[in-house]
Short mmCIF file of C-alpha atoms and ligand atoms in Angstrom, two decimals:
data_model
loop_
_atom_site.label_atom_id
_atom_site.label_comp_id
_atom_site.label_asym_id
_atom_site.label_seq_id
_atom_site.Cartn_x
_atom_site.Cartn_y
_atom_site.Cartn_z
CA MET A 248 -55.77 -100.24 53.70
CA LYS A 249 -59.20 -101.68 52.96
CA ILE A 250 -59.33 -105.10 51.32
CA GLU A 251 -62.85 -106.28 50.54
CA PHE A 252 -63.52 -110.00 50.91
CA TYR A 253 -64.97 -110.03 47.42
CA LYS A 254 -65.37 -107.77 44.41
CA HIS A 255 -67.30 -108.89 41.34
CA ASN A 256 -66.19 -108.47 37.76
CA ILE A 257 -69.18 -106.80 36.23
CA GLY A 258 -67.83 -104.00 34.08
CA ASN A 259 -68.83 -101.89 31.10
CA LYS A 260 -69.14 -104.84 28.72
CA GLU A 261 -71.62 -106.59 30.99
CA ILE A 262 -73.53 -103.37 31.62
CA LYS A 263 -73.73 -102.75 27.88
CA SER A 264 -75.09 -106.19 27.05
CA THR A 265 -77.58 -106.00 29.90
CA ARG A 266 -78.71 -102.55 28.79
CA LYS A 267 -79.55 -104.11 25.44
CA ILE A 268 -81.82 -106.62 27.16
CA LEU A 269 -83.44 -103.93 29.30
CA LYS A 270 -84.23 -101.91 26.17
CA SER A 271 -85.77 -104.94 24.48
CA ILE A 272 -89.28 -106.27 24.99
CA PHE A 273 -88.48 -109.67 26.42
CA LEU A 274 -86.95 -109.76 29.92
CA THR A 275 -87.61 -113.29 31.12
CA THR A 276 -86.42 -116.69 29.84
CA GLY A 277 -85.67 -116.27 26.14
CA ARG A 278 -82.88 -115.85 23.64
CA ALA A 279 -80.16 -114.66 26.05
CA VAL A 280 -80.84 -117.62 28.32
CA SER A 281 -80.64 -120.15 25.49
CA ASP A 282 -77.46 -118.45 24.23
CA PHE A 283 -75.98 -118.74 27.69
CA GLU A 284 -77.05 -122.39 27.96
CA ARG A 285 -75.42 -123.21 24.63
CA ARG A 286 -72.16 -121.41 25.43
CA PHE A 287 -71.95 -122.89 28.91
CA SER A 288 -72.40 -126.39 27.47
CA GLU A 289 -69.67 -125.69 24.92
CA TYR A 290 -67.33 -124.50 27.66
CA LEU A 291 -68.01 -127.56 29.85
CA LYS A 292 -67.98 -129.97 26.90
CA CYS A 293 -71.36 -131.37 27.87
CA LYS A 294 -74.54 -131.71 25.84
CA PHE A 295 -77.15 -129.72 27.79
CA THR A 296 -77.34 -126.83 30.23
CA VAL A 297 -80.52 -125.50 31.83
CA GLY A 298 -80.37 -121.98 33.31
CA LEU A 299 -81.95 -121.53 36.74
CA SER A 300 -82.42 -118.84 39.36
CA SER A 301 -80.03 -120.30 41.95
CA GLY A 302 -77.58 -123.06 42.75
CA THR A 303 -79.91 -124.26 45.49
CA GLY A 304 -82.67 -124.58 42.88
CA ALA A 305 -80.27 -126.55 40.67
CA LEU A 306 -79.53 -129.06 43.44
CA HIS A 307 -83.22 -129.31 44.34
CA LEU A 308 -84.37 -129.93 40.76
CA GLY A 309 -81.44 -132.28 40.17
CA LEU A 310 -82.80 -134.49 42.93
CA LEU A 311 -86.43 -134.18 41.79
CA ALA A 312 -85.56 -135.02 38.19
CA HIS A 313 -84.09 -138.29 39.47
CA ASN A 314 -87.25 -139.08 41.47
CA ILE A 315 -85.56 -138.68 44.82
CA SER A 316 -88.14 -138.07 47.51
CA GLU A 317 -89.40 -139.03 50.94
CA GLY A 318 -87.82 -142.17 52.40
CA ASP A 319 -84.69 -141.87 50.26
CA GLU A 320 -81.20 -141.16 51.52
CA VAL A 321 -78.57 -139.05 49.79
CA ILE A 322 -74.91 -139.22 50.78
CA THR A 323 -73.13 -135.90 51.00
CA THR A 324 -70.49 -133.91 52.88
CA PRO A 325 -70.98 -131.95 56.11
CA LEU A 326 -68.29 -129.49 54.96
CA SER A 327 -70.17 -127.24 52.54
CA PHE A 328 -72.62 -124.38 52.39
CA VAL A 329 -75.92 -125.43 54.00
CA ALA A 330 -77.60 -125.29 50.57
CA THR A 331 -76.10 -128.68 49.71
CA ALA A 332 -77.75 -130.58 52.55
CA ASN A 333 -80.83 -128.34 52.55
CA SER A 334 -81.61 -129.23 48.93
CA ILE A 335 -81.87 -132.88 49.99
CA LEU A 336 -84.35 -131.90 52.71
CA MET A 337 -86.27 -129.78 50.19
CA ALA A 338 -86.70 -132.90 48.05
CA GLY A 339 -88.07 -134.69 51.12
CA ALA A 340 -85.09 -137.03 51.42
CA LYS A 341 -82.52 -137.48 54.20
CA PRO A 342 -78.95 -136.19 53.94
CA VAL A 343 -76.44 -138.76 55.19
CA PHE A 344 -73.09 -137.20 55.94
CA VAL A 345 -69.72 -138.78 55.24
CA ASP A 346 -66.55 -137.19 56.66
CA VAL A 347 -63.99 -135.43 54.46
CA GLU A 348 -60.32 -135.89 53.52
CA ALA A 349 -57.90 -134.08 55.84
CA GLY A 350 -55.80 -132.71 52.99
CA THR A 351 -58.50 -131.32 50.69
CA GLY A 352 -61.75 -131.02 52.64
CA ASN A 353 -63.51 -133.02 49.92
CA ILE A 354 -65.77 -135.97 50.76
CA ASN A 355 -63.65 -139.03 51.59
CA ALA A 356 -64.62 -141.47 48.85
CA ASP A 357 -63.14 -144.37 50.84
CA LEU A 358 -65.78 -143.86 53.56
CA ILE A 359 -68.82 -143.66 51.26
CA GLU A 360 -69.61 -147.37 50.99
CA ASN A 361 -69.90 -147.71 54.80
CA SER A 362 -72.85 -145.33 54.71
CA ILE A 363 -74.79 -146.91 51.85
CA THR A 364 -78.07 -148.54 52.93
CA ASN A 365 -80.97 -149.95 50.92
CA LYS A 366 -82.51 -146.45 51.06
CA THR A 367 -79.53 -144.72 49.46
CA LYS A 368 -80.43 -143.28 46.05
CA ALA A 369 -77.73 -140.74 45.29
CA ILE A 370 -74.35 -139.27 46.13
CA MET A 371 -73.96 -135.49 46.18
CA PRO A 372 -70.25 -134.65 46.21
CA VAL A 373 -69.13 -131.02 46.55
CA HIS A 374 -65.99 -129.92 44.70
CA LEU A 375 -64.81 -127.85 47.63
CA TYR A 376 -62.97 -124.58 47.00
CA GLY A 377 -62.70 -125.47 43.30
CA GLN A 378 -60.87 -128.80 43.52
CA MET A 379 -62.78 -131.77 42.12
CA CYS A 380 -63.51 -134.76 44.33
CA ASP A 381 -62.17 -138.16 43.36
CA MET A 382 -64.90 -138.60 40.76
CA GLN A 383 -63.42 -141.79 39.29
CA LYS A 384 -63.73 -143.51 42.66
CA ILE A 385 -67.16 -142.03 43.33
CA ASN A 386 -68.35 -143.07 39.87
CA THR A 387 -67.19 -146.66 40.48
CA ILE A 388 -69.06 -146.79 43.80
CA ALA A 389 -72.20 -145.29 42.24
CA LYS A 390 -72.17 -147.85 39.42
CA ARG A 391 -71.67 -150.73 41.85
CA HIS A 392 -74.67 -149.68 43.96
CA ASN A 393 -76.81 -148.22 41.19
CA LEU A 394 -76.76 -144.68 42.61
CA VAL A 395 -77.22 -141.33 40.91
CA ILE A 396 -74.42 -138.73 41.20
CA ILE A 397 -75.47 -135.10 41.56
CA GLU A 398 -72.35 -132.92 41.62
CA ASP A 399 -72.43 -129.69 43.58
CA ALA A 400 -70.08 -127.78 41.29
CA ALA A 401 -70.87 -124.33 42.70
CA HIS A 402 -67.12 -123.79 43.26
CA CYS A 403 -65.88 -125.58 40.22
CA ILE A 404 -66.97 -124.39 36.78
CA GLU A 405 -63.40 -124.39 35.45
CA GLY A 406 -62.18 -127.53 37.23
CA LYS A 407 -60.81 -130.76 35.83
CA ARG A 408 -59.35 -133.91 37.39
CA ASP A 409 -57.60 -136.85 35.74
CA GLY A 410 -58.80 -135.50 32.38
CA TYR A 411 -62.48 -135.28 33.40
CA ARG A 412 -64.53 -132.11 33.70
CA VAL A 413 -67.34 -131.62 36.19
CA GLY A 414 -70.48 -133.40 35.05
CA GLN A 415 -68.63 -136.01 33.00
CA LEU A 416 -68.49 -138.70 35.70
CA GLY A 417 -71.73 -137.67 37.38
CA ASP A 418 -75.32 -137.66 36.12
CA ILE A 419 -75.63 -133.91 36.44
CA ALA A 420 -73.54 -131.00 37.70
CA CYS A 421 -75.12 -128.06 39.54
CA PHE A 422 -73.74 -124.52 39.40
CA SER A 423 -74.33 -121.27 41.25
CA PHE A 424 -73.84 -117.72 40.01
CA TYR A 425 -74.40 -116.18 43.43
CA ALA A 426 -72.75 -112.82 44.17
CA THR A 427 -69.36 -114.19 45.25
CA LYS A 428 -68.93 -117.05 42.77
CA ASN A 429 -66.28 -117.08 40.02
CA ILE A 430 -68.82 -115.73 37.53
CA THR A 431 -71.91 -114.06 38.90
CA SER A 432 -75.23 -112.47 38.08
CA GLY A 433 -76.01 -111.61 41.70
CA GLU A 434 -78.22 -114.67 41.92
CA GLY A 435 -78.37 -117.50 39.43
CA GLY A 436 -77.73 -121.16 38.80
CA ALA A 437 -77.66 -123.91 36.19
CA ILE A 438 -77.49 -127.65 35.73
CA SER A 439 -75.48 -129.41 33.07
CA THR A 440 -75.94 -132.97 31.88
CA ASN A 441 -75.44 -135.27 28.94
CA ASN A 442 -78.88 -136.81 29.47
CA ALA A 443 -81.53 -135.29 27.16
CA ASN A 444 -84.46 -136.60 29.22
CA ILE A 445 -83.13 -135.14 32.45
CA ALA A 446 -82.49 -131.79 30.76
CA GLU A 447 -86.08 -131.77 29.41
CA MET A 448 -87.47 -132.69 32.81
CA ILE A 449 -85.53 -129.88 34.52
CA LYS A 450 -86.76 -127.41 31.91
CA MET A 451 -90.31 -128.32 32.85
CA LEU A 452 -89.61 -128.35 36.57
CA ARG A 453 -88.11 -124.85 36.43
CA SER A 454 -91.40 -123.33 35.30
CA HIS A 455 -94.27 -124.94 37.18
CA GLY A 456 -94.30 -128.13 35.14
CA ILE A 457 -95.82 -126.19 32.27
CA SER A 458 -95.24 -127.65 28.85
CA LYS A 459 -94.42 -124.36 27.09
CA GLU A 460 -92.23 -121.62 28.50
CA ALA A 461 -93.18 -117.96 28.15
CA ILE A 462 -91.10 -117.54 25.00
CA GLU A 463 -93.08 -120.28 23.27
CA ARG A 464 -96.37 -119.11 24.70
CA TYR A 465 -96.10 -115.50 23.59
CA THR A 466 -93.91 -115.42 20.50
CA LYS A 467 -96.09 -114.06 17.71
CA TYR A 468 -99.45 -115.38 18.94
CA TYR A 469 -100.74 -116.58 22.27
CA ARG A 470 -100.93 -120.33 22.56
CA HIS A 471 -102.61 -122.51 25.19
CA TYR A 472 -100.38 -124.46 27.52
CA ASP A 473 -100.93 -127.38 29.83
CA MET A 474 -99.47 -128.25 33.22
CA GLU A 475 -98.26 -131.83 33.23
CA ILE A 476 -96.43 -132.15 36.54
CA LEU A 477 -95.99 -130.01 39.66
CA GLY A 478 -92.94 -127.85 39.20
CA TRP A 479 -91.23 -124.88 40.84
CA LYS A 480 -90.36 -121.33 39.71
CA TYR A 481 -86.64 -121.49 39.19
CA ASN A 482 -86.11 -120.22 35.62
CA MET A 483 -83.18 -117.96 34.72
CA ASP A 484 -84.16 -114.71 32.95
CA ASN A 485 -82.55 -112.81 30.07
CA ILE A 486 -81.21 -110.07 32.33
CA HIS A 487 -79.16 -112.47 34.43
CA ALA A 488 -78.13 -114.51 31.40
CA SER A 489 -76.73 -111.44 29.66
CA LEU A 490 -74.49 -110.70 32.66
CA LEU A 491 -73.18 -114.27 32.61
CA LEU A 492 -72.67 -114.55 28.85
CA SER A 493 -70.19 -111.75 28.93
CA GLN A 494 -68.18 -113.07 31.89
CA LEU A 495 -68.12 -116.56 30.43
CA LYS A 496 -66.05 -115.28 27.49
CA ASN A 497 -63.32 -114.23 29.95
CA ILE A 498 -63.56 -117.11 32.36
CA GLU A 499 -60.09 -118.56 31.69
CA LYS A 500 -58.47 -115.13 31.86
CA LEU A 501 -60.17 -114.43 35.17
CA LEU A 502 -59.01 -117.82 36.45
CA LYS A 503 -55.41 -116.97 35.54
CA ARG A 504 -55.47 -113.94 37.82
CA ARG A 505 -57.09 -115.95 40.62
CA GLU A 506 -54.27 -118.47 40.22
CA GLU A 507 -51.57 -115.78 40.48
CA ILE A 508 -53.07 -114.56 43.75
CA TRP A 509 -53.42 -118.13 44.99
CA ASN A 510 -49.74 -118.79 44.31
CA MET A 511 -48.71 -115.60 46.10
CA TYR A 512 -50.64 -116.76 49.17
CA VAL A 513 -49.12 -120.25 49.04
CA GLU A 514 -45.60 -118.80 48.75
CA GLY A 515 -46.30 -116.27 51.50
CA PHE A 516 -47.53 -118.84 54.00
CA ARG A 517 -45.18 -121.69 53.12
CA GLY A 518 -43.29 -122.91 56.17
CA ILE A 519 -44.99 -120.50 58.59
CA GLU A 520 -45.64 -122.29 61.84
CA GLY A 521 -49.31 -122.41 62.77
CA ILE A 522 -50.64 -121.96 59.22
CA ASP A 523 -51.85 -124.92 57.19
CA MET A 524 -53.53 -124.88 53.80
CA PRO A 525 -55.56 -127.35 51.74
CA GLU A 526 -53.38 -129.13 49.18
CA THR A 527 -53.85 -129.14 45.43
CA LEU A 528 -53.54 -132.74 44.22
CA GLU A 529 -51.68 -134.10 41.18
CA GLY A 530 -53.77 -134.18 38.01
CA VAL A 531 -56.11 -131.42 39.17
CA LYS A 532 -57.00 -128.23 37.34
CA HIS A 533 -58.21 -126.19 40.30
CA ALA A 534 -60.96 -123.59 39.82
CA ARG A 535 -59.39 -121.46 42.60
CA HIS A 536 -62.72 -120.37 44.02
CA LEU A 537 -61.89 -120.00 47.72
CA PHE A 538 -58.50 -119.66 49.36
CA THR A 539 -58.53 -120.81 52.96
CA ILE A 540 -55.95 -121.23 55.69
CA TRP A 541 -56.25 -123.50 58.70
CA VAL A 542 -55.08 -122.12 62.04
CA SER A 543 -55.38 -123.34 65.63
CA PRO A 544 -59.06 -123.35 66.69
CA LYS A 545 -57.93 -121.43 69.78
CA LYS A 546 -56.71 -118.58 67.60
CA ARG A 547 -59.23 -118.67 64.77
CA ASP A 548 -61.97 -116.36 66.03
CA LYS A 549 -59.49 -113.86 67.47
CA MET A 550 -57.74 -113.74 64.12
CA LEU A 551 -61.04 -113.17 62.31
CA TRP A 552 -61.56 -110.04 64.39
CA SER A 553 -58.00 -108.75 64.29
CA LEU A 554 -57.91 -109.09 60.49
CA GLN A 555 -61.19 -107.25 60.11
CA LYS A 556 -59.83 -104.47 62.34
CA LYS A 557 -56.99 -104.13 59.85
CA GLY A 558 -59.56 -103.63 57.09
CA ILE A 559 -59.30 -107.15 55.66
CA GLY A 560 -62.54 -108.88 54.69
CA VAL A 561 -62.60 -112.52 55.82
CA ALA A 562 -65.13 -115.33 55.97
CA VAL A 563 -65.38 -118.95 57.10
CA ASN A 564 -66.11 -121.54 54.42
CA TYR A 565 -67.40 -123.52 56.19
CA ARG A 566 -68.42 -124.48 59.70
CA ALA A 567 -69.68 -128.07 59.91
CA ILE A 568 -73.31 -128.41 58.76
CA HIS A 569 -74.12 -131.22 61.21
CA LEU A 570 -73.35 -128.85 64.11
CA MET A 571 -75.85 -126.22 62.95
CA LYS A 572 -78.78 -125.96 65.39
CA TYR A 573 -81.42 -127.31 62.98
CA TYR A 574 -79.38 -130.36 61.98
CA LYS A 575 -78.36 -131.11 65.56
CA GLU A 576 -81.98 -131.02 66.67
CA GLN A 577 -83.53 -132.85 63.73
CA PHE A 578 -80.96 -135.60 63.33
CA LYS A 579 -79.32 -135.79 66.79
CA TYR A 580 -75.90 -135.01 65.41
CA LYS A 581 -73.17 -134.41 67.96
CA ARG A 582 -69.66 -133.11 68.03
CA GLY A 583 -67.25 -135.97 67.41
CA MET A 584 -69.28 -137.68 64.66
CA PHE A 585 -67.30 -136.18 61.74
CA PRO A 586 -63.96 -135.25 63.33
CA VAL A 587 -62.08 -134.14 60.21
CA THR A 588 -64.91 -131.81 59.16
CA GLU A 589 -65.13 -130.43 62.67
CA ARG A 590 -61.40 -129.75 62.83
CA ILE A 591 -61.46 -127.93 59.49
CA GLY A 592 -64.65 -126.08 60.44
CA ASP A 593 -63.01 -124.84 63.64
CA SER A 594 -59.75 -123.71 62.04
CA THR A 595 -60.74 -122.20 58.68
CA ILE A 596 -60.26 -118.59 57.63
CA SER A 597 -61.17 -117.69 54.03
CA LEU A 598 -59.11 -114.90 52.52
CA PRO A 599 -59.89 -112.36 49.78
CA LEU A 600 -59.52 -113.92 46.32
CA TYR A 601 -60.78 -112.22 43.16
CA PRO A 602 -59.24 -110.93 39.92
CA LYS A 603 -59.55 -107.28 40.95
CA LEU A 604 -57.38 -107.84 44.05
CA LYS A 605 -54.01 -106.11 43.53
CA ASN A 606 -50.61 -107.56 44.40
CA ASN A 607 -50.04 -105.01 47.16
CA GLY A 608 -53.39 -106.03 48.65
CA VAL A 609 -52.32 -109.67 48.67
CA LYS A 610 -49.05 -108.68 50.36
CA TYR A 611 -50.96 -106.68 52.96
CA VAL A 612 -53.13 -109.71 53.76
CA ILE A 613 -50.09 -112.01 54.03
CA LYS A 614 -48.25 -109.59 56.32
CA ASN A 615 -51.21 -109.18 58.65
CA ILE A 616 -51.86 -112.93 58.85
CA LYS A 617 -48.22 -113.51 59.77
CA ASP A 618 -48.40 -110.80 62.44
CA ALA A 619 -51.61 -112.24 63.87
CA ILE A 620 -50.38 -115.84 63.96
CA SER A 621 -47.22 -114.88 65.84
CA GLN A 622 -49.22 -113.22 68.60
CA GLU A 623 -50.01 -115.13 71.78
CA VAL A 624 -53.43 -116.73 72.13
C1 PLP B 80 -73.13 -121.01 46.66
C2 PLP B 80 -73.28 -122.45 46.92
C3 PLP B 80 -74.50 -123.12 46.77
C4 PLP B 80 -75.82 -122.42 46.58
O1 PLP B 80 -75.92 -121.60 45.53
P1 PLP B 80 -77.02 -120.42 45.51
O2 PLP B 80 -76.92 -119.92 44.12
O3 PLP B 80 -76.59 -119.42 46.54
O4 PLP B 80 -78.33 -121.02 45.82
C5 PLP B 80 -74.53 -124.49 46.90
N1 PLP B 80 -73.42 -125.18 47.21
C6 PLP B 80 -72.23 -124.57 47.41
C7 PLP B 80 -71.05 -125.41 47.73
C8 PLP B 80 -72.13 -123.19 47.29
O5 PLP B 80 -70.96 -122.59 47.53
#
């Protein structure tokens, strides 16, 4: 059997709507993008969405729009994709890591205040695997110290916790539509916010700081534009937006299937010695983005290979960022500084999870994991 780690959901409907864009005159940021932005805001119950070319770009512009730059510190988690911490470096600021909770892998809100200095400007929590961080606690801390909250919601479009959606207790939420995310356009990203000024600023920053985007410059007659601030080139185009618009309509249905698979895994691994899993907390609507198991670090790498030999696609989300070469060298990080993150980073195996995965595929994965775990180290 061959079980891919990930299969996307782009089907005939998406291809049809994208064909329409390709046959039209206007390929870049226009009507399809603004339609997507409106629908995405409706889905999230927030006021504004700005479509971008990547999640990394969303995090980067989120920081820039809040004037975070050289000399500033941003508190974040070392258990994420490197994009999270890298975006802080891209803005010129310093990422300050805070260790995670043992049960969820999310940033440990109780440890945040210890790391706040007079340089701290923002907190960048990551809703790991699709489960929201304790945003009520993080919001209270941010208010007390006058900090901005930039949520990395790349895993968590559909999530909710204690009645709050992503973006509702933070200043902005950043999303990715990278190839393996719950909805995807290959590459893509967005920010959502309730703050009109921030949304306007990000719109400018996504296209070179130019006051009029292409659609306004070229509709009917050419018009002069001005450049008011230095921006980047991070705008979403109509082609990508049309792929996303169509998937967004089905997002809850897709989540339902992800949840079925998730529950099969949880049942399959329950009570098996040597296999641990992150917990889903009370009051959480989980976006079920990544399903991971935690095994003994001594067995982890061997299991990665033996599973792949059985035709099962696996990944590791994630190994600790502070132990990556660049971070170790630049910031003198060492093993032992964030022990919970390190333990999770050394024991994680991510398993296939996507709506197209069939029940017999899930069973095949479960059986092979059980076989592998029972083998000697
Ligand atoms: C995917 C991802 C990103 C980056 O998104 P891109 O669209 O690939 O730039 C950032 N943070 C997390 C947690 C992610 O999983």
